[in-house]
Short mmCIF file of N, CA and C and ligand atoms in Angstrom, two decimals:
data_model
loop_
_atom_site.label_atom_id
_atom_site.label_comp_id
_atom_site.label_asym_id
_atom_site.label_seq_id
_atom_site.Cartn_x
_atom_site.Cartn_y
_atom_site.Cartn_z
N UNK A 1 31.29 -0.06 20.69
CA UNK A 1 30.70 1.18 20.17
C UNK A 1 30.21 0.97 18.74
N UNK A 2 28.93 1.29 18.50
CA UNK A 2 28.40 1.20 17.13
C UNK A 2 28.34 2.60 16.54
N UNK A 3 28.78 2.71 15.30
CA UNK A 3 28.72 4.00 14.62
C UNK A 3 27.53 4.00 13.67
N UNK A 4 26.64 4.94 13.88
CA UNK A 4 25.47 5.01 13.00
C UNK A 4 25.47 6.36 12.28
N UNK A 5 25.49 6.29 10.97
CA UNK A 5 25.53 7.50 10.15
C UNK A 5 24.13 8.03 9.90
N UNK A 6 24.07 9.33 9.69
CA UNK A 6 22.82 9.96 9.23
C UNK A 6 23.16 10.62 7.90
N UNK A 7 22.48 10.21 6.85
CA UNK A 7 22.78 10.74 5.53
C UNK A 7 22.56 12.25 5.53
N UNK A 8 23.64 12.99 5.23
CA UNK A 8 23.60 14.44 5.46
C UNK A 8 23.64 15.23 4.16
N UNK A 9 22.69 14.98 3.27
CA UNK A 9 22.65 15.82 2.08
C UNK A 9 21.56 16.86 2.19
N UNK A 10 20.49 16.56 2.91
CA UNK A 10 19.39 17.50 3.12
C UNK A 10 18.47 16.90 4.15
N UNK A 11 17.78 17.74 4.93
CA UNK A 11 16.77 17.24 5.84
C UNK A 11 17.17 17.26 7.31
N UNK A 12 16.41 16.51 8.12
CA UNK A 12 16.54 16.55 9.58
C UNK A 12 17.72 15.71 10.07
N UNK A 13 18.93 16.17 9.80
CA UNK A 13 20.13 15.40 10.09
C UNK A 13 20.54 15.53 11.56
N UNK A 14 20.68 16.78 12.01
CA UNK A 14 21.16 17.02 13.37
C UNK A 14 20.28 16.37 14.44
N UNK A 15 18.96 16.40 14.18
CA UNK A 15 18.01 15.86 15.14
C UNK A 15 18.26 14.37 15.36
N UNK A 16 18.52 13.63 14.28
CA UNK A 16 18.80 12.20 14.40
C UNK A 16 20.13 11.96 15.12
N UNK A 17 21.14 12.74 14.77
CA UNK A 17 22.46 12.58 15.41
C UNK A 17 22.32 12.79 16.92
N UNK A 18 21.55 13.80 17.29
CA UNK A 18 21.34 14.11 18.71
C UNK A 18 20.65 12.94 19.42
N UNK A 19 19.67 12.33 18.77
CA UNK A 19 18.98 11.19 19.38
C UNK A 19 19.95 10.01 19.55
N UNK A 20 20.70 9.71 18.50
CA UNK A 20 21.62 8.56 18.54
C UNK A 20 22.64 8.72 19.66
N UNK A 21 23.15 9.93 19.82
CA UNK A 21 24.20 10.16 20.81
C UNK A 21 23.70 10.06 22.24
N UNK A 22 22.39 9.94 22.43
CA UNK A 22 21.86 9.74 23.78
C UNK A 22 21.81 8.26 24.15
N UNK A 23 22.13 7.38 23.19
CA UNK A 23 22.07 5.94 23.45
C UNK A 23 23.48 5.43 23.79
N UNK A 24 23.54 4.63 24.84
CA UNK A 24 24.83 4.12 25.32
C UNK A 24 25.55 3.31 24.24
N UNK A 25 26.84 3.53 24.10
CA UNK A 25 27.67 2.79 23.15
C UNK A 25 27.26 2.99 21.69
N UNK A 26 26.66 4.13 21.43
CA UNK A 26 26.33 4.46 20.04
C UNK A 26 26.89 5.84 19.74
N UNK A 27 27.53 5.95 18.58
CA UNK A 27 27.98 7.26 18.12
C UNK A 27 27.22 7.61 16.86
N UNK A 28 26.54 8.73 16.86
CA UNK A 28 25.83 9.19 15.67
C UNK A 28 26.70 10.18 14.92
N UNK A 29 26.74 10.07 13.61
CA UNK A 29 27.55 11.03 12.85
C UNK A 29 26.94 11.31 11.48
N UNK A 30 27.09 12.54 11.04
CA UNK A 30 26.58 12.92 9.72
C UNK A 30 27.52 12.37 8.66
N UNK A 31 26.97 11.76 7.61
CA UNK A 31 27.84 11.24 6.54
C UNK A 31 27.37 11.73 5.17
N UNK A 32 28.33 12.08 4.34
CA UNK A 32 27.96 12.46 2.97
C UNK A 32 28.96 12.04 1.91
N UNK A 33 30.02 11.36 2.30
CA UNK A 33 30.98 10.91 1.30
C UNK A 33 30.99 9.39 1.22
N UNK A 34 31.27 8.90 0.04
CA UNK A 34 31.23 7.46 -0.19
C UNK A 34 32.14 6.72 0.79
N UNK A 35 33.34 7.26 1.02
CA UNK A 35 34.29 6.57 1.91
C UNK A 35 33.74 6.45 3.33
N UNK A 36 32.90 7.41 3.72
CA UNK A 36 32.34 7.36 5.08
C UNK A 36 31.37 6.19 5.24
N UNK A 37 30.82 5.73 4.13
CA UNK A 37 29.87 4.60 4.19
C UNK A 37 30.56 3.32 4.66
N UNK A 38 31.88 3.27 4.45
CA UNK A 38 32.62 2.07 4.87
C UNK A 38 32.86 2.03 6.38
N UNK A 39 32.65 3.18 7.02
CA UNK A 39 33.01 3.29 8.44
C UNK A 39 31.82 3.17 9.38
N UNK A 40 30.64 2.96 8.82
CA UNK A 40 29.45 2.94 9.69
C UNK A 40 28.83 1.55 9.77
N UNK A 41 28.12 1.33 10.88
CA UNK A 41 27.46 0.04 11.10
C UNK A 41 25.99 0.09 10.71
N UNK A 42 25.48 1.28 10.45
CA UNK A 42 24.08 1.44 10.07
C UNK A 42 23.89 2.86 9.58
N UNK A 43 22.78 3.10 8.87
CA UNK A 43 22.55 4.43 8.29
C UNK A 43 21.09 4.83 8.42
N UNK A 44 20.87 6.09 8.81
CA UNK A 44 19.52 6.65 8.81
C UNK A 44 19.41 7.61 7.62
N UNK A 45 18.34 7.45 6.85
CA UNK A 45 18.04 8.43 5.79
C UNK A 45 16.90 9.28 6.34
N UNK A 46 17.17 10.57 6.58
CA UNK A 46 16.22 11.39 7.33
C UNK A 46 15.05 11.90 6.50
N UNK A 47 14.12 12.55 7.19
CA UNK A 47 13.03 13.26 6.51
C UNK A 47 13.57 14.54 5.90
N UNK A 48 12.84 15.07 4.98
CA UNK A 48 13.26 16.27 4.27
C UNK A 48 12.43 16.33 3.01
N UNK A 49 13.09 16.53 1.89
CA UNK A 49 12.39 16.56 0.61
C UNK A 49 13.00 15.45 -0.25
N UNK A 50 12.21 14.43 -0.52
CA UNK A 50 12.77 13.25 -1.19
C UNK A 50 13.35 13.58 -2.57
N UNK A 51 12.69 14.51 -3.27
CA UNK A 51 13.19 14.86 -4.61
C UNK A 51 14.57 15.48 -4.50
N UNK A 52 14.74 16.37 -3.53
CA UNK A 52 16.04 17.03 -3.33
C UNK A 52 17.10 16.01 -2.89
N UNK A 53 16.75 15.17 -1.94
CA UNK A 53 17.73 14.18 -1.45
C UNK A 53 18.13 13.25 -2.59
N UNK A 54 17.15 12.80 -3.37
CA UNK A 54 17.43 11.91 -4.49
C UNK A 54 18.35 12.56 -5.51
N UNK A 55 18.07 13.84 -5.81
CA UNK A 55 18.90 14.53 -6.81
C UNK A 55 20.33 14.70 -6.29
N UNK A 56 20.45 15.08 -5.03
CA UNK A 56 21.79 15.29 -4.47
C UNK A 56 22.57 13.98 -4.38
N UNK A 57 21.87 12.89 -4.08
CA UNK A 57 22.54 11.58 -4.04
C UNK A 57 23.14 11.27 -5.42
N UNK A 58 22.38 11.60 -6.47
CA UNK A 58 22.90 11.37 -7.82
C UNK A 58 24.07 12.30 -8.11
N UNK A 59 23.90 13.60 -7.76
CA UNK A 59 24.96 14.59 -8.01
C UNK A 59 26.26 14.21 -7.30
N UNK A 60 26.14 13.68 -6.10
CA UNK A 60 27.34 13.32 -5.32
C UNK A 60 27.84 11.91 -5.64
N UNK A 61 27.25 11.27 -6.65
CA UNK A 61 27.61 9.89 -7.02
C UNK A 61 27.50 8.94 -5.83
N UNK A 62 26.48 9.16 -5.04
CA UNK A 62 26.29 8.33 -3.85
C UNK A 62 25.19 7.30 -4.03
N UNK A 63 24.32 7.51 -5.01
CA UNK A 63 23.15 6.67 -5.15
C UNK A 63 23.51 5.19 -5.33
N UNK A 64 24.38 4.91 -6.30
CA UNK A 64 24.72 3.51 -6.57
C UNK A 64 25.55 2.85 -5.47
N UNK A 65 26.59 3.56 -4.95
CA UNK A 65 27.34 2.95 -3.84
C UNK A 65 26.46 2.65 -2.63
N UNK A 66 25.54 3.55 -2.34
CA UNK A 66 24.68 3.35 -1.18
C UNK A 66 23.73 2.18 -1.41
N UNK A 67 23.18 2.14 -2.61
CA UNK A 67 22.28 1.05 -2.97
C UNK A 67 22.98 -0.31 -2.81
N UNK A 68 24.23 -0.36 -3.27
CA UNK A 68 24.99 -1.60 -3.18
C UNK A 68 25.23 -2.00 -1.72
N UNK A 69 25.59 -1.01 -0.90
CA UNK A 69 25.82 -1.28 0.54
C UNK A 69 24.56 -1.87 1.19
N UNK A 70 23.42 -1.27 0.87
CA UNK A 70 22.17 -1.74 1.48
C UNK A 70 21.86 -3.15 1.00
N UNK A 71 22.07 -3.38 -0.28
CA UNK A 71 21.80 -4.72 -0.81
C UNK A 71 22.74 -5.77 -0.23
N UNK A 72 23.93 -5.31 0.19
CA UNK A 72 24.86 -6.24 0.83
C UNK A 72 24.60 -6.40 2.32
N UNK A 73 23.59 -5.66 2.84
CA UNK A 73 23.18 -5.89 4.22
C UNK A 73 23.34 -4.75 5.20
N UNK A 74 23.86 -3.59 4.76
CA UNK A 74 23.99 -2.47 5.69
C UNK A 74 22.60 -2.14 6.27
N UNK A 75 22.46 -2.16 7.61
CA UNK A 75 21.17 -1.80 8.20
C UNK A 75 20.83 -0.34 7.88
N UNK A 76 19.62 -0.13 7.41
CA UNK A 76 19.23 1.22 7.01
C UNK A 76 17.83 1.50 7.50
N UNK A 77 17.61 2.76 7.88
CA UNK A 77 16.29 3.19 8.36
C UNK A 77 15.93 4.48 7.66
N UNK A 78 14.86 4.46 6.91
CA UNK A 78 14.38 5.67 6.24
C UNK A 78 13.18 6.24 6.97
N UNK A 79 13.25 7.52 7.36
CA UNK A 79 12.10 8.16 7.98
C UNK A 79 11.52 9.17 7.00
N UNK A 80 10.23 9.06 6.79
CA UNK A 80 9.50 10.02 5.96
C UNK A 80 10.10 10.11 4.55
N UNK A 81 10.78 11.21 4.19
CA UNK A 81 11.40 11.27 2.86
C UNK A 81 12.32 10.05 2.67
N UNK A 82 12.96 9.61 3.75
CA UNK A 82 13.84 8.44 3.68
C UNK A 82 13.09 7.19 3.26
N UNK A 83 11.83 7.08 3.70
CA UNK A 83 10.99 5.95 3.29
C UNK A 83 10.74 6.00 1.78
N UNK A 84 10.52 7.21 1.28
CA UNK A 84 10.29 7.41 -0.16
C UNK A 84 11.54 7.00 -0.94
N UNK A 85 12.71 7.37 -0.39
CA UNK A 85 13.99 7.03 -1.05
C UNK A 85 14.21 5.53 -1.15
N UNK A 86 13.75 4.79 -0.14
CA UNK A 86 13.98 3.34 -0.11
C UNK A 86 13.03 2.57 -1.05
N UNK A 87 11.86 3.14 -1.32
CA UNK A 87 10.80 2.42 -2.03
C UNK A 87 11.16 2.01 -3.45
N UNK A 88 10.69 0.81 -3.80
CA UNK A 88 10.86 0.34 -5.19
C UNK A 88 9.97 1.11 -6.13
N UNK A 89 8.80 1.53 -5.61
CA UNK A 89 7.84 2.18 -6.50
C UNK A 89 7.10 3.30 -5.77
N UNK A 90 6.84 4.37 -6.51
CA UNK A 90 6.07 5.49 -5.96
C UNK A 90 4.74 5.58 -6.70
N UNK A 91 3.69 5.90 -5.97
CA UNK A 91 2.37 6.04 -6.57
C UNK A 91 2.35 7.28 -7.48
N UNK A 92 1.79 7.14 -8.66
CA UNK A 92 1.69 8.26 -9.61
C UNK A 92 3.02 8.91 -9.96
N UNK A 93 4.06 8.13 -10.01
CA UNK A 93 5.38 8.69 -10.27
C UNK A 93 6.25 7.58 -10.87
N UNK A 94 6.91 7.87 -11.97
CA UNK A 94 7.72 6.83 -12.62
C UNK A 94 9.12 6.72 -12.03
N UNK A 95 9.52 7.73 -11.25
CA UNK A 95 10.87 7.68 -10.69
C UNK A 95 10.89 6.85 -9.42
N UNK A 96 12.03 6.25 -9.17
CA UNK A 96 12.28 5.74 -7.83
C UNK A 96 13.73 6.12 -7.56
N UNK A 97 14.16 6.00 -6.31
CA UNK A 97 15.50 6.49 -5.98
C UNK A 97 16.40 5.29 -5.68
N UNK A 98 16.50 4.89 -4.43
CA UNK A 98 17.33 3.72 -4.14
C UNK A 98 16.63 2.45 -4.60
N UNK A 99 15.31 2.42 -4.46
CA UNK A 99 14.52 1.30 -4.99
C UNK A 99 14.89 -0.06 -4.41
N UNK A 100 15.24 -0.09 -3.13
CA UNK A 100 15.71 -1.35 -2.54
C UNK A 100 14.64 -2.09 -1.75
N UNK A 101 13.59 -1.39 -1.34
CA UNK A 101 12.62 -2.02 -0.45
C UNK A 101 11.33 -2.28 -1.22
N UNK A 102 10.77 -3.47 -1.02
CA UNK A 102 9.63 -3.90 -1.82
C UNK A 102 8.32 -3.29 -1.32
N UNK A 103 8.26 -1.96 -1.42
CA UNK A 103 7.05 -1.25 -1.01
C UNK A 103 6.68 -0.23 -2.08
N UNK A 104 5.38 0.03 -2.19
CA UNK A 104 4.93 1.13 -3.05
C UNK A 104 4.45 2.23 -2.12
N UNK A 105 4.99 3.44 -2.31
CA UNK A 105 4.75 4.53 -1.36
C UNK A 105 4.02 5.68 -2.02
N UNK A 106 3.02 6.20 -1.29
CA UNK A 106 2.31 7.40 -1.74
C UNK A 106 2.94 8.61 -1.05
N UNK A 107 3.53 9.49 -1.84
CA UNK A 107 4.10 10.73 -1.28
C UNK A 107 2.97 11.65 -0.85
N UNK A 108 3.22 12.45 0.15
CA UNK A 108 2.20 13.39 0.65
C UNK A 108 0.84 12.71 0.71
N UNK A 109 0.86 11.49 1.22
CA UNK A 109 -0.31 10.62 1.17
C UNK A 109 -1.51 11.15 1.92
N UNK A 110 -1.27 12.06 2.85
CA UNK A 110 -2.39 12.57 3.65
C UNK A 110 -2.93 13.87 3.10
N UNK A 111 -2.43 14.29 1.94
CA UNK A 111 -2.94 15.51 1.31
C UNK A 111 -2.49 16.74 2.07
N UNK A 112 -2.92 17.88 1.59
CA UNK A 112 -2.48 19.14 2.20
C UNK A 112 -3.26 19.46 3.46
N UNK A 113 -4.54 19.10 3.46
CA UNK A 113 -5.40 19.40 4.61
C UNK A 113 -4.81 18.82 5.89
N UNK A 114 -4.51 17.52 5.79
CA UNK A 114 -4.02 16.81 6.97
C UNK A 114 -2.50 16.70 6.87
N UNK A 115 -1.87 17.82 6.51
CA UNK A 115 -0.43 17.82 6.29
C UNK A 115 0.36 17.30 7.47
N UNK A 116 -0.01 17.73 8.67
CA UNK A 116 0.75 17.35 9.85
C UNK A 116 -0.20 16.95 10.96
N UNK A 117 0.13 15.89 11.65
CA UNK A 117 -0.69 15.47 12.79
C UNK A 117 0.10 14.58 13.73
N UNK A 118 -0.45 14.42 14.92
CA UNK A 118 0.18 13.54 15.91
C UNK A 118 -0.80 12.46 16.32
N UNK A 119 -0.27 11.32 16.70
CA UNK A 119 -1.13 10.26 17.18
C UNK A 119 -0.36 9.41 18.19
N UNK A 120 -1.09 8.74 19.07
CA UNK A 120 -0.43 7.90 20.08
C UNK A 120 -0.69 6.43 19.75
N UNK A 121 0.36 5.63 19.77
CA UNK A 121 0.22 4.23 19.39
C UNK A 121 1.01 3.33 20.35
N UNK A 122 0.75 2.05 20.24
CA UNK A 122 1.56 1.08 20.97
C UNK A 122 2.07 0.05 19.98
N UNK A 123 3.38 -0.12 19.93
CA UNK A 123 3.99 -1.11 19.04
C UNK A 123 4.87 -2.01 19.91
N UNK A 124 4.33 -3.15 20.36
CA UNK A 124 5.02 -4.01 21.33
C UNK A 124 6.45 -4.37 20.92
N UNK A 125 6.65 -4.61 19.63
CA UNK A 125 7.99 -5.00 19.18
C UNK A 125 9.01 -3.87 19.39
N UNK A 126 8.55 -2.66 19.44
CA UNK A 126 9.44 -1.51 19.54
C UNK A 126 9.59 -1.02 20.98
N UNK A 127 8.49 -0.92 21.71
CA UNK A 127 8.55 -0.44 23.10
C UNK A 127 7.32 -0.86 23.86
N UNK A 128 7.49 -1.06 25.17
CA UNK A 128 6.33 -1.41 26.00
C UNK A 128 5.38 -0.22 26.18
N UNK A 129 6.00 0.98 26.33
CA UNK A 129 5.19 2.17 26.55
C UNK A 129 4.53 2.65 25.26
N UNK A 130 3.44 3.41 25.41
CA UNK A 130 2.84 4.07 24.24
C UNK A 130 3.81 5.10 23.69
N UNK A 131 3.66 5.41 22.41
CA UNK A 131 4.54 6.40 21.79
C UNK A 131 3.70 7.43 21.06
N UNK A 132 4.17 8.67 21.11
CA UNK A 132 3.52 9.72 20.34
C UNK A 132 4.26 9.86 19.01
N UNK A 133 3.53 9.81 17.91
CA UNK A 133 4.17 9.92 16.60
C UNK A 133 3.81 11.24 15.93
N UNK A 134 4.79 11.81 15.25
CA UNK A 134 4.61 13.08 14.55
C UNK A 134 4.71 12.86 13.04
N UNK A 135 3.65 13.22 12.34
CA UNK A 135 3.64 13.09 10.87
C UNK A 135 3.69 14.48 10.25
N UNK A 136 4.57 14.67 9.28
CA UNK A 136 4.67 15.96 8.59
C UNK A 136 4.67 15.71 7.08
N UNK A 137 3.61 16.14 6.42
CA UNK A 137 3.47 15.89 4.98
C UNK A 137 3.96 14.46 4.66
N UNK A 138 3.42 13.55 5.43
CA UNK A 138 3.98 12.20 5.45
C UNK A 138 3.52 11.34 4.26
N UNK A 139 4.37 10.43 3.88
CA UNK A 139 3.98 9.40 2.93
C UNK A 139 3.32 8.24 3.69
N UNK A 140 2.76 7.29 2.98
CA UNK A 140 2.42 6.02 3.62
C UNK A 140 2.66 4.92 2.61
N UNK A 141 2.68 3.68 3.10
CA UNK A 141 2.94 2.55 2.22
C UNK A 141 1.61 2.04 1.68
N UNK A 142 1.49 2.08 0.39
CA UNK A 142 0.26 1.69 -0.30
C UNK A 142 0.14 0.18 -0.42
N UNK A 143 1.26 -0.45 -0.74
CA UNK A 143 1.27 -1.91 -0.79
C UNK A 143 2.69 -2.40 -0.52
N UNK A 144 2.77 -3.62 0.01
CA UNK A 144 4.07 -4.15 0.39
C UNK A 144 4.18 -5.60 -0.07
N UNK A 145 5.38 -5.99 -0.49
CA UNK A 145 5.62 -7.36 -0.92
C UNK A 145 5.62 -8.33 0.25
N UNK A 146 5.66 -9.62 -0.08
CA UNK A 146 5.51 -10.64 0.97
C UNK A 146 6.71 -10.71 1.92
N UNK A 147 7.85 -10.15 1.50
CA UNK A 147 9.04 -10.15 2.37
C UNK A 147 8.97 -9.06 3.43
N UNK A 148 8.00 -8.17 3.26
CA UNK A 148 7.93 -6.99 4.13
C UNK A 148 7.02 -7.27 5.32
N UNK A 149 7.52 -6.98 6.51
CA UNK A 149 6.74 -7.19 7.72
C UNK A 149 6.17 -5.85 8.19
N UNK A 150 4.87 -5.83 8.39
CA UNK A 150 4.22 -4.59 8.79
C UNK A 150 4.31 -4.43 10.31
N UNK A 151 4.86 -3.31 10.76
CA UNK A 151 5.01 -3.06 12.20
C UNK A 151 3.88 -2.21 12.74
N UNK A 152 3.36 -1.33 11.90
CA UNK A 152 2.31 -0.43 12.39
C UNK A 152 1.45 0.10 11.26
N UNK A 153 0.13 0.10 11.53
CA UNK A 153 -0.81 0.76 10.64
C UNK A 153 -1.51 1.84 11.45
N UNK A 154 -1.76 2.98 10.81
CA UNK A 154 -2.57 4.03 11.43
C UNK A 154 -3.70 4.31 10.45
N UNK A 155 -4.92 4.23 10.92
CA UNK A 155 -6.09 4.39 10.05
C UNK A 155 -6.00 3.48 8.83
N UNK A 156 -5.60 2.26 9.07
CA UNK A 156 -5.54 1.27 8.01
C UNK A 156 -4.45 1.48 6.97
N UNK A 157 -3.56 2.45 7.24
CA UNK A 157 -2.45 2.67 6.31
C UNK A 157 -1.15 2.23 6.97
N UNK A 158 -0.31 1.57 6.18
CA UNK A 158 0.97 1.10 6.74
C UNK A 158 1.91 2.30 6.91
N UNK A 159 2.37 2.52 8.13
CA UNK A 159 3.27 3.65 8.39
C UNK A 159 4.63 3.22 8.97
N UNK A 160 4.78 1.93 9.26
CA UNK A 160 6.08 1.42 9.69
C UNK A 160 6.20 -0.03 9.24
N UNK A 161 7.32 -0.37 8.62
CA UNK A 161 7.50 -1.74 8.16
C UNK A 161 8.98 -2.07 8.04
N UNK A 162 9.22 -3.35 7.92
CA UNK A 162 10.60 -3.81 7.92
C UNK A 162 10.79 -4.93 6.90
N UNK A 163 11.91 -4.90 6.22
CA UNK A 163 12.28 -5.98 5.30
C UNK A 163 13.76 -6.28 5.56
N UNK A 164 14.02 -7.39 6.23
CA UNK A 164 15.39 -7.76 6.61
C UNK A 164 16.14 -6.60 7.27
N UNK A 165 17.18 -6.10 6.60
CA UNK A 165 18.03 -5.05 7.17
C UNK A 165 17.47 -3.64 6.96
N UNK A 166 16.24 -3.55 6.45
CA UNK A 166 15.69 -2.23 6.13
C UNK A 166 14.43 -1.94 6.95
N UNK A 167 14.40 -0.71 7.49
CA UNK A 167 13.26 -0.25 8.27
C UNK A 167 12.76 1.04 7.64
N UNK A 168 11.45 1.18 7.52
CA UNK A 168 10.89 2.41 6.96
C UNK A 168 9.76 2.89 7.86
N UNK A 169 9.80 4.20 8.19
CA UNK A 169 8.72 4.78 8.99
C UNK A 169 8.28 6.09 8.33
N UNK A 170 6.97 6.34 8.37
CA UNK A 170 6.42 7.52 7.70
C UNK A 170 6.51 8.77 8.58
N UNK A 171 6.76 8.55 9.88
CA UNK A 171 6.73 9.67 10.84
C UNK A 171 8.14 10.07 11.25
N UNK A 172 8.22 10.98 12.23
CA UNK A 172 9.50 11.60 12.61
C UNK A 172 9.84 11.41 14.09
N UNK A 173 10.40 10.26 14.47
CA UNK A 173 10.75 10.05 15.88
C UNK A 173 11.82 11.04 16.37
N UNK A 174 12.59 11.59 15.45
CA UNK A 174 13.68 12.49 15.85
C UNK A 174 13.15 13.85 16.30
N UNK A 175 11.85 14.09 16.11
CA UNK A 175 11.28 15.36 16.54
C UNK A 175 10.54 15.22 17.86
N UNK A 176 10.66 14.04 18.48
CA UNK A 176 10.08 13.84 19.81
C UNK A 176 11.24 13.65 20.78
N UNK A 177 10.92 13.41 22.05
CA UNK A 177 11.98 13.14 23.01
C UNK A 177 12.08 11.62 23.26
N UNK A 178 11.31 10.86 22.50
CA UNK A 178 11.20 9.42 22.74
C UNK A 178 12.24 8.66 21.90
N UNK A 179 13.13 7.96 22.58
CA UNK A 179 14.21 7.27 21.87
C UNK A 179 13.83 5.88 21.37
N UNK A 180 12.56 5.48 21.56
CA UNK A 180 12.17 4.08 21.30
C UNK A 180 12.54 3.59 19.90
N UNK A 181 12.24 4.37 18.88
CA UNK A 181 12.52 3.90 17.51
C UNK A 181 14.02 3.87 17.22
N UNK A 182 14.75 4.83 17.79
CA UNK A 182 16.20 4.82 17.61
C UNK A 182 16.81 3.59 18.31
N UNK A 183 16.28 3.28 19.50
CA UNK A 183 16.76 2.08 20.19
C UNK A 183 16.42 0.82 19.38
N UNK A 184 15.26 0.81 18.79
CA UNK A 184 14.85 -0.34 17.97
C UNK A 184 15.83 -0.51 16.79
N UNK A 185 16.17 0.61 16.15
CA UNK A 185 17.11 0.52 15.03
C UNK A 185 18.50 0.08 15.52
N UNK A 186 18.90 0.56 16.67
CA UNK A 186 20.19 0.14 17.25
C UNK A 186 20.17 -1.38 17.49
N UNK A 187 19.03 -1.92 17.93
CA UNK A 187 18.94 -3.38 18.12
C UNK A 187 19.09 -4.10 16.77
N UNK A 188 18.52 -3.52 15.71
CA UNK A 188 18.70 -4.08 14.37
C UNK A 188 20.18 -4.09 13.99
N UNK A 189 20.86 -2.98 14.27
CA UNK A 189 22.28 -2.86 13.92
C UNK A 189 23.11 -3.87 14.71
N UNK A 190 22.83 -3.98 16.02
CA UNK A 190 23.58 -4.91 16.86
C UNK A 190 23.32 -6.36 16.46
N UNK A 191 22.11 -6.64 16.00
CA UNK A 191 21.76 -8.01 15.63
C UNK A 191 22.30 -8.41 14.27
N UNK A 192 22.87 -7.44 13.57
CA UNK A 192 23.27 -7.69 12.19
C UNK A 192 24.55 -8.53 12.11
N1 LIG B 201 6.64 15.20 1.54
C1 LIG B 201 8.06 15.02 1.59
C2 LIG B 201 8.56 14.35 0.32
O1 LIG B 201 7.82 14.02 -0.53
C3 LIG B 201 8.47 14.22 2.79
C4 LIG B 201 8.14 15.00 4.02
C5 LIG B 201 9.05 14.73 5.17
O2 LIG B 201 10.09 14.08 5.05
N2 LIG B 201 8.68 15.28 6.28
O3 LIG B 201 9.74 14.17 0.17
#
């Protein structure tokens, strides 16, 4: 049994837990205390509001312990706001949060007009079948370091990428019925 935590300070927590619990031999659980970080095999940082999540992580004294865990190899997956939290650098912004992944991310990269949209893609490494992706006020990756492997581009923008134990996606698989990305992350956790 693999235990996968979902960082539960703000955002789409329950949706991820529900997805994880549909996968065999995986237990999804909401985590918000430092001690709970020792009990999990992987962590999802959900979508929500990155500024709020970042502030709460600091308020709860979780930012540094979590950063250290990730740097020591804890498999982590940031979706949407979670991708922003992982980034080393943000476009037009001097702040960064966990700053562990060698990517520069544009927040609300699609502007207000195209705030939310869906698209269908095929990512062979993740699933044989096509997948429908849901973007909500999504960020995208503006540039990525050489250690970062690009998994998916949509309209020439990087929306999914991986760097060793870290996965970042700009969209929200937890708002679909498709378990493909959660299964992919579980494979990362099992391979760790
Ligand atoms: N736009 C949000 C932010 O900047 C992210 C949106 C989301 O997670 N759906 O944090």
